[in-house]
Structures are given as C-alpha cells and as structure tokens.
Amino acid sequence: SFSTNALLAEIALKKGEVEPAFVRLRLAAKDLPAGDQEWFDYLKSRMVEQATPAELEHLANLYRDSPLTAPLLFRLARLASDEGRAADAGKWLKILKERFPESKEAQVADTPLASSRPVIGCLVPLTGNYAPYGSRLKQGMELAAQGAPFELVYRDCPNDPAQAGRMVQELSQD
C-alpha cells in the first residue's frame, strides 16, 4: 500500500539509503491515487536532494523509464550547471527531454538553469571617495565566499543615504 511504501522510503532516507528509498517511492507511486500526494512529493524531493551525483546517475541509468527518474536527471543538470559544466548540464537536459518530454522537469528545462544558490546583494562603494575601501571590501568578501553555498551580487553604493535606500529596494526586488 501507499502508506507502507512511503514509510519504508522515509526510513531508508533517514538511514541514508537512497536506492532503497527510490525503490519504495516507485512502489508508493503506483498507489498514489489512494495515498498522500504532499507526503509523496516531500519524500521525492528529500531523496533527490540527499542523493550524491553518483547515486543520481546510477538510479537514472538503472530505472530509465520510471517517471521518478525525471527529477533525478533534472538535479544532475542543475548540479552540473552550478559547477560550471555546461556540456554535462546540456547532456542531462537532453536525456530528460528525450525520455520524459511530458514531465514538469522537461517543461522547465528550456528555461535557463539559473543558479539554485541563494543570492546575497552587497551595496559597496565602488566609485567615488570610498572606492579604494569598497574595492578591498569586495575582494575580501569574494575570498571569504569562495566555495560558499551562495552567490554575491554587488551594486555600487554612493555616499547618499536616500539613494542607498532605493538601492536596497532594488536589490530586494531583483
């Protein structure tokens, strides 16, 4: 039944066993009409996030025709894109579109894979009297953020409180 397989998938995930969780989620998907869509989606996204790239690739190759493979392929493409490996990202997206053209993952695959990392906006004086300090501040922030799970975006901030306030609003909306 759905509940039994979903529970066993959850236990496997807690134990760090991605492949058994995938197998149980495949079985749970067969009983999904009688199950809990929200719980299923939660387990599916946990499994995809928890899986290593090697596990994602292994499962995508082993279960070539399972609808649950579409999110695995999309995750592989996203990871490759985030690491700057555009050719690999393109390869995974191509496989995704060929195998699962009707999946929601394939539908969004044509949009650029924007970074999944959070973006932090930084107002820094890059021109004017304080530019030397701003330049050093920016350099220090970039060094500190190397390998961090976020992206820094800089905006030149003049020595004008009103304009700085407007720029904060711009950054929050962008």
PDB file of C-alpha atoms in Angstrom:
ATOM      1  CA  SER A   1       0.000   0.000   0.000  1.00  0.00           C
ATOM      2  CA  PHE A   2       0.984   3.618  -0.361  1.00  0.00           C
ATOM      3  CA  SER A   3       1.475   4.303   3.350  1.00  0.00           C
ATOM      4  CA  THR A   4       3.670   1.254   3.918  1.00  0.00           C
ATOM      5  CA  ASN A   5       5.948   2.042   0.982  1.00  0.00           C
ATOM      6  CA  ALA A   6       6.120   5.753   1.827  1.00  0.00           C
ATOM      7  CA  LEU A   7       7.023   4.918   5.429  1.00  0.00           C
ATOM      8  CA  LEU A   8       9.705   2.460   4.294  1.00  0.00           C
ATOM      9  CA  ALA A   9      11.057   5.134   1.907  1.00  0.00           C
ATOM     10  CA  GLU A  10      11.223   7.591   4.794  1.00  0.00           C
ATOM     11  CA  ILE A  11      13.074   5.071   6.972  1.00  0.00           C
ATOM     12  CA  ALA A  12      15.547   4.374   4.157  1.00  0.00           C
ATOM     13  CA  LEU A  13      16.180   8.112   3.750  1.00  0.00           C
ATOM     14  CA  LYS A  14      16.797   8.507   7.477  1.00  0.00           C
ATOM     15  CA  LYS A  15      19.351   5.710   7.215  1.00  0.00           C
ATOM     16  CA  GLY A  16      20.986   7.410   4.219  1.00  0.00           C
ATOM     17  CA  GLU A  17      19.954   4.631   1.832  1.00  0.00           C
ATOM     18  CA  VAL A  18      18.894   6.445  -1.331  1.00  0.00           C
ATOM     19  CA  GLU A  19      18.399   3.474  -3.675  1.00  0.00           C
ATOM     20  CA  PRO A  20      16.036   1.561  -1.333  1.00  0.00           C
ATOM     21  CA  ALA A  21      14.122   4.824  -0.805  1.00  0.00           C
ATOM     22  CA  PHE A  22      13.823   5.240  -4.581  1.00  0.00           C
ATOM     23  CA  VAL A  23      12.521   1.670  -4.975  1.00  0.00           C
ATOM     24  CA  ARG A  24       9.932   2.215  -2.229  1.00  0.00           C
ATOM     25  CA  LEU A  25       8.836   5.525  -3.749  1.00  0.00           C
ATOM     26  CA  ARG A  26       8.342   3.808  -7.111  1.00  0.00           C
ATOM     27  CA  LEU A  27       6.036   1.322  -5.385  1.00  0.00           C
ATOM     28  CA  ALA A  28       4.263   4.092  -3.475  1.00  0.00           C
ATOM     29  CA  ALA A  29       3.681   5.953  -6.758  1.00  0.00           C
ATOM     30  CA  LYS A  30       1.590   3.026  -8.025  1.00  0.00           C
ATOM     31  CA  ASP A  31      -0.842   3.563  -5.128  1.00  0.00           C
ATOM     32  CA  LEU A  32      -0.616   7.347  -5.172  1.00  0.00           C
ATOM     33  CA  PRO A  33      -4.297   7.900  -6.071  1.00  0.00           C
ATOM     34  CA  ALA A  34      -5.158   6.338  -2.698  1.00  0.00           C
ATOM     35  CA  GLY A  35      -2.186   7.981  -0.962  1.00  0.00           C
ATOM     36  CA  ASP A  36      -0.953  11.367   0.149  1.00  0.00           C
ATOM     37  CA  GLN A  37       0.441  13.490  -2.712  1.00  0.00           C
ATOM     38  CA  GLU A  38       2.032  16.013  -0.338  1.00  0.00           C
ATOM     39  CA  TRP A  39       3.900  13.329   1.597  1.00  0.00           C
ATOM     40  CA  PHE A  40       5.000  11.671  -1.652  1.00  0.00           C
ATOM     41  CA  ASP A  41       6.322  14.969  -3.068  1.00  0.00           C
ATOM     42  CA  TYR A  42       8.140  15.682   0.196  1.00  0.00           C
ATOM     43  CA  LEU A  43       9.841  12.260   0.168  1.00  0.00           C
ATOM     44  CA  LYS A  44      10.704  12.583  -3.516  1.00  0.00           C
ATOM     45  CA  SER A  45      12.382  15.968  -3.055  1.00  0.00           C
ATOM     46  CA  ARG A  46      14.238  14.737   0.057  1.00  0.00           C
ATOM     47  CA  MET A  47      15.515  11.744  -1.877  1.00  0.00           C
ATOM     48  CA  VAL A  48      16.661  13.853  -4.843  1.00  0.00           C
ATOM     49  CA  GLU A  49      18.424  16.381  -2.581  1.00  0.00           C
ATOM     50  CA  GLN A  50      20.037  13.690  -0.419  1.00  0.00           C
ATOM     51  CA  ALA A  51      21.395  11.632  -3.318  1.00  0.00           C
ATOM     52  CA  THR A  52      25.003  12.094  -4.367  1.00  0.00           C
ATOM     53  CA  PRO A  53      25.682  12.774  -8.061  1.00  0.00           C
ATOM     54  CA  ALA A  54      26.935   9.180  -8.410  1.00  0.00           C
ATOM     55  CA  GLU A  55      23.697   7.849  -6.874  1.00  0.00           C
ATOM     56  CA  LEU A  56      21.602  10.111  -9.109  1.00  0.00           C
ATOM     57  CA  GLU A  57      23.400   8.866 -12.211  1.00  0.00           C
ATOM     58  CA  HIS A  58      23.224   5.219 -11.122  1.00  0.00           C
ATOM     59  CA  LEU A  59      19.464   5.405 -10.472  1.00  0.00           C
ATOM     60  CA  ALA A  60      18.824   7.356 -13.696  1.00  0.00           C
ATOM     61  CA  ASN A  61      20.600   4.623 -15.673  1.00  0.00           C
ATOM     62  CA  LEU A  62      19.068   1.716 -13.762  1.00  0.00           C
ATOM     63  CA  TYR A  63      15.465   2.981 -13.861  1.00  0.00           C
ATOM     64  CA  ARG A  64      15.485   4.533 -17.316  1.00  0.00           C
ATOM     65  CA  ASP A  65      11.708   4.591 -17.798  1.00  0.00           C
ATOM     66  CA  SER A  66      10.454   5.362 -14.287  1.00  0.00           C
ATOM     67  CA  PRO A  67       8.719   8.757 -14.013  1.00  0.00           C
ATOM     68  CA  LEU A  68      10.685   9.207 -10.784  1.00  0.00           C
ATOM     69  CA  THR A  69      13.831   9.403 -12.914  1.00  0.00           C
ATOM     70  CA  ALA A  70      12.878  12.798 -14.389  1.00  0.00           C
ATOM     71  CA  PRO A  71      13.682  14.729 -11.167  1.00  0.00           C
ATOM     72  CA  LEU A  72      16.977  12.824 -10.897  1.00  0.00           C
ATOM     73  CA  LEU A  73      18.011  13.918 -14.394  1.00  0.00           C
ATOM     74  CA  PHE A  74      16.959  17.491 -13.694  1.00  0.00           C
ATOM     75  CA  ARG A  75      19.000  17.501 -10.467  1.00  0.00           C
ATOM     76  CA  LEU A  76      22.039  16.191 -12.358  1.00  0.00           C
ATOM     77  CA  ALA A  77      21.630  19.016 -14.884  1.00  0.00           C
ATOM     78  CA  ARG A  78      21.264  21.605 -12.114  1.00  0.00           C
ATOM     79  CA  LEU A  79      24.359  20.348 -10.273  1.00  0.00           C
ATOM     80  CA  ALA A  80      26.410  20.375 -13.479  1.00  0.00           C
ATOM     81  CA  SER A  81      25.205  23.898 -14.265  1.00  0.00           C
ATOM     82  CA  ASP A  82      26.027  25.135 -10.752  1.00  0.00           C
ATOM     83  CA  GLU A  83      29.537  23.714 -11.131  1.00  0.00           C
ATOM     84  CA  GLY A  84      30.029  25.455 -14.483  1.00  0.00           C
ATOM     85  CA  ARG A  85      29.908  22.219 -16.503  1.00  0.00           C
ATOM     86  CA  ALA A  86      27.569  23.439 -19.256  1.00  0.00           C
ATOM     87  CA  ALA A  87      28.220  20.468 -21.558  1.00  0.00           C
ATOM     88  CA  ASP A  88      27.221  17.984 -18.840  1.00  0.00           C
ATOM     89  CA  ALA A  89      24.174  20.062 -17.930  1.00  0.00           C
ATOM     90  CA  GLY A  90      23.117  20.040 -21.595  1.00  0.00           C
ATOM     91  CA  LYS A  91      23.646  16.279 -21.812  1.00  0.00           C
ATOM     92  CA  TRP A  92      21.380  15.628 -18.802  1.00  0.00           C
ATOM     93  CA  LEU A  93      18.703  18.012 -20.070  1.00  0.00           C
ATOM     94  CA  LYS A  94      18.748  16.332 -23.477  1.00  0.00           C
ATOM     95  CA  ILE A  95      18.273  12.905 -21.879  1.00  0.00           C
ATOM     96  CA  LEU A  96      15.489  14.325 -19.707  1.00  0.00           C
ATOM     97  CA  LYS A  97      13.622  15.751 -22.716  1.00  0.00           C
ATOM     98  CA  GLU A  98      14.071  12.566 -24.757  1.00  0.00           C
ATOM     99  CA  ARG A  99      12.871  10.179 -22.042  1.00  0.00           C
ATOM    100  CA  PHE A 100      10.271  12.309 -20.281  1.00  0.00           C
ATOM    101  CA  PRO A 101       9.053  15.026 -22.692  1.00  0.00           C
ATOM    102  CA  GLU A 102       5.773  15.495 -20.809  1.00  0.00           C
ATOM    103  CA  SER A 103       7.302  15.765 -17.305  1.00  0.00           C
ATOM    104  CA  LYS A 104       7.192  19.060 -15.429  1.00  0.00           C
ATOM    105  CA  GLU A 105      11.001  18.901 -15.268  1.00  0.00           C
ATOM    106  CA  ALA A 106      11.218  18.743 -19.083  1.00  0.00           C
ATOM    107  CA  GLN A 107       8.785  21.659 -19.356  1.00  0.00           C
ATOM    108  CA  VAL A 108      11.068  23.925 -17.300  1.00  0.00           C
ATOM    109  CA  ALA A 109      14.249  22.516 -18.873  1.00  0.00           C
ATOM    110  CA  ASP A 110      14.077  25.071 -21.686  1.00  0.00           C
ATOM    111  CA  THR A 111      14.387  27.945 -19.230  1.00  0.00           C
ATOM    112  CA  PRO A 112      17.964  28.799 -18.335  1.00  0.00           C
ATOM    113  CA  LEU A 113      19.241  26.868 -15.353  1.00  0.00           C
ATOM    114  CA  ALA A 114      19.715  29.784 -13.025  1.00  0.00           C
ATOM    115  CA  SER A 115      21.858  29.080 -10.051  1.00  0.00           C
ATOM    116  CA  SER A 116      19.969  27.284  -7.314  1.00  0.00           C
ATOM    117  CA  ARG A 117      22.207  29.004  -4.785  1.00  0.00           C
ATOM    118  CA  PRO A 118      20.770  31.896  -2.790  1.00  0.00           C
ATOM    119  CA  VAL A 119      21.919  35.335  -3.876  1.00  0.00           C
ATOM    120  CA  ILE A 120      23.218  37.914  -1.407  1.00  0.00           C
ATOM    121  CA  GLY A 121      23.130  41.532  -2.537  1.00  0.00           C
ATOM    122  CA  CYS A 122      26.006  43.742  -1.415  1.00  0.00           C
ATOM    123  CA  LEU A 123      25.975  47.548  -1.522  1.00  0.00           C
ATOM    124  CA  VAL A 124      29.612  48.591  -1.736  1.00  0.00           C
ATOM    125  CA  PRO A 125      31.217  51.928  -2.679  1.00  0.00           C
ATOM    126  CA  LEU A 126      32.927  51.019  -5.950  1.00  0.00           C
ATOM    127  CA  THR A 127      33.280  54.596  -7.256  1.00  0.00           C
ATOM    128  CA  GLY A 128      33.872  57.934  -5.582  1.00  0.00           C
ATOM    129  CA  ASN A 129      35.928  58.835  -2.500  1.00  0.00           C
ATOM    130  CA  TYR A 130      35.409  55.465  -0.814  1.00  0.00           C
ATOM    131  CA  ALA A 131      36.170  53.307  -3.868  1.00  0.00           C
ATOM    132  CA  PRO A 132      39.549  52.051  -2.534  1.00  0.00           C
ATOM    133  CA  TYR A 133      37.817  50.783   0.619  1.00  0.00           C
ATOM    134  CA  GLY A 134      34.951  49.309  -1.366  1.00  0.00           C
ATOM    135  CA  SER A 135      37.335  47.522  -3.689  1.00  0.00           C
ATOM    136  CA  ARG A 136      39.159  45.910  -0.764  1.00  0.00           C
ATOM    137  CA  LEU A 137      35.858  45.048   0.923  1.00  0.00           C
ATOM    138  CA  LYS A 138      34.602  43.381  -2.274  1.00  0.00           C
ATOM    139  CA  GLN A 139      37.853  41.431  -2.665  1.00  0.00           C
ATOM    140  CA  GLY A 140      37.669  40.253   0.949  1.00  0.00           C
ATOM    141  CA  MET A 141      34.037  39.203   0.588  1.00  0.00           C
ATOM    142  CA  GLU A 142      34.826  37.227  -2.572  1.00  0.00           C
ATOM    143  CA  LEU A 143      37.684  35.438  -0.844  1.00  0.00           C
ATOM    144  CA  ALA A 144      35.531  34.662   2.177  1.00  0.00           C
ATOM    145  CA  ALA A 145      32.675  33.392  -0.007  1.00  0.00           C
ATOM    146  CA  GLN A 146      34.749  31.003  -2.149  1.00  0.00           C
ATOM    147  CA  GLY A 147      33.032  27.628  -2.100  1.00  0.00           C
ATOM    148  CA  ALA A 148      30.112  29.021  -0.098  1.00  0.00           C
ATOM    149  CA  PRO A 149      26.591  27.847  -0.928  1.00  0.00           C
ATOM    150  CA  PHE A 150      25.543  31.335  -2.056  1.00  0.00           C
ATOM    151  CA  GLU A 151      26.320  33.891  -4.741  1.00  0.00           C
ATOM    152  CA  LEU A 152      27.340  37.510  -4.102  1.00  0.00           C
ATOM    153  CA  VAL A 153      25.973  40.317  -6.296  1.00  0.00           C
ATOM    154  CA  TYR A 154      27.456  43.809  -5.962  1.00  0.00           C
ATOM    155  CA  ARG A 155      25.958  47.240  -6.551  1.00  0.00           C
ATOM    156  CA  ASP A 156      27.878  50.493  -6.344  1.00  0.00           C
ATOM    157  CA  CYS A 157      26.584  52.468  -3.384  1.00  0.00           C
ATOM    158  CA  PRO A 158      27.230  56.219  -3.343  1.00  0.00           C
ATOM    159  CA  ASN A 159      27.618  58.235  -0.159  1.00  0.00           C
ATOM    160  CA  ASP A 160      23.918  59.227  -0.215  1.00  0.00           C
ATOM    161  CA  PRO A 161      21.528  57.630   2.325  1.00  0.00           C
ATOM    162  CA  ALA A 162      18.417  58.228   0.182  1.00  0.00           C
ATOM    163  CA  GLN A 163      19.970  56.607  -2.871  1.00  0.00           C
ATOM    164  CA  ALA A 164      21.306  53.731  -0.742  1.00  0.00           C
ATOM    165  CA  GLY A 165      17.744  53.100   0.477  1.00  0.00           C
ATOM    166  CA  ARG A 166      16.482  52.941  -3.102  1.00  0.00           C
ATOM    167  CA  MET A 167      19.268  50.521  -3.972  1.00  0.00           C
ATOM    168  CA  VAL A 168      18.325  48.233  -1.092  1.00  0.00           C
ATOM    169  CA  GLN A 169      14.789  48.126  -2.518  1.00  0.00           C
ATOM    170  CA  GLU A 170      16.179  47.396  -5.998  1.00  0.00           C
ATOM    171  CA  LEU A 171      18.296  44.531  -4.715  1.00  0.00           C
ATOM    172  CA  SER A 172      15.392  43.026  -2.808  1.00  0.00           C
ATOM    173  CA  GLN A 173      13.191  43.050  -5.924  1.00  0.00           C
ATOM    174  CA  ASP A 174      15.879  41.812  -8.345  1.00  0.00           C
TER     175      ASP A 174
END
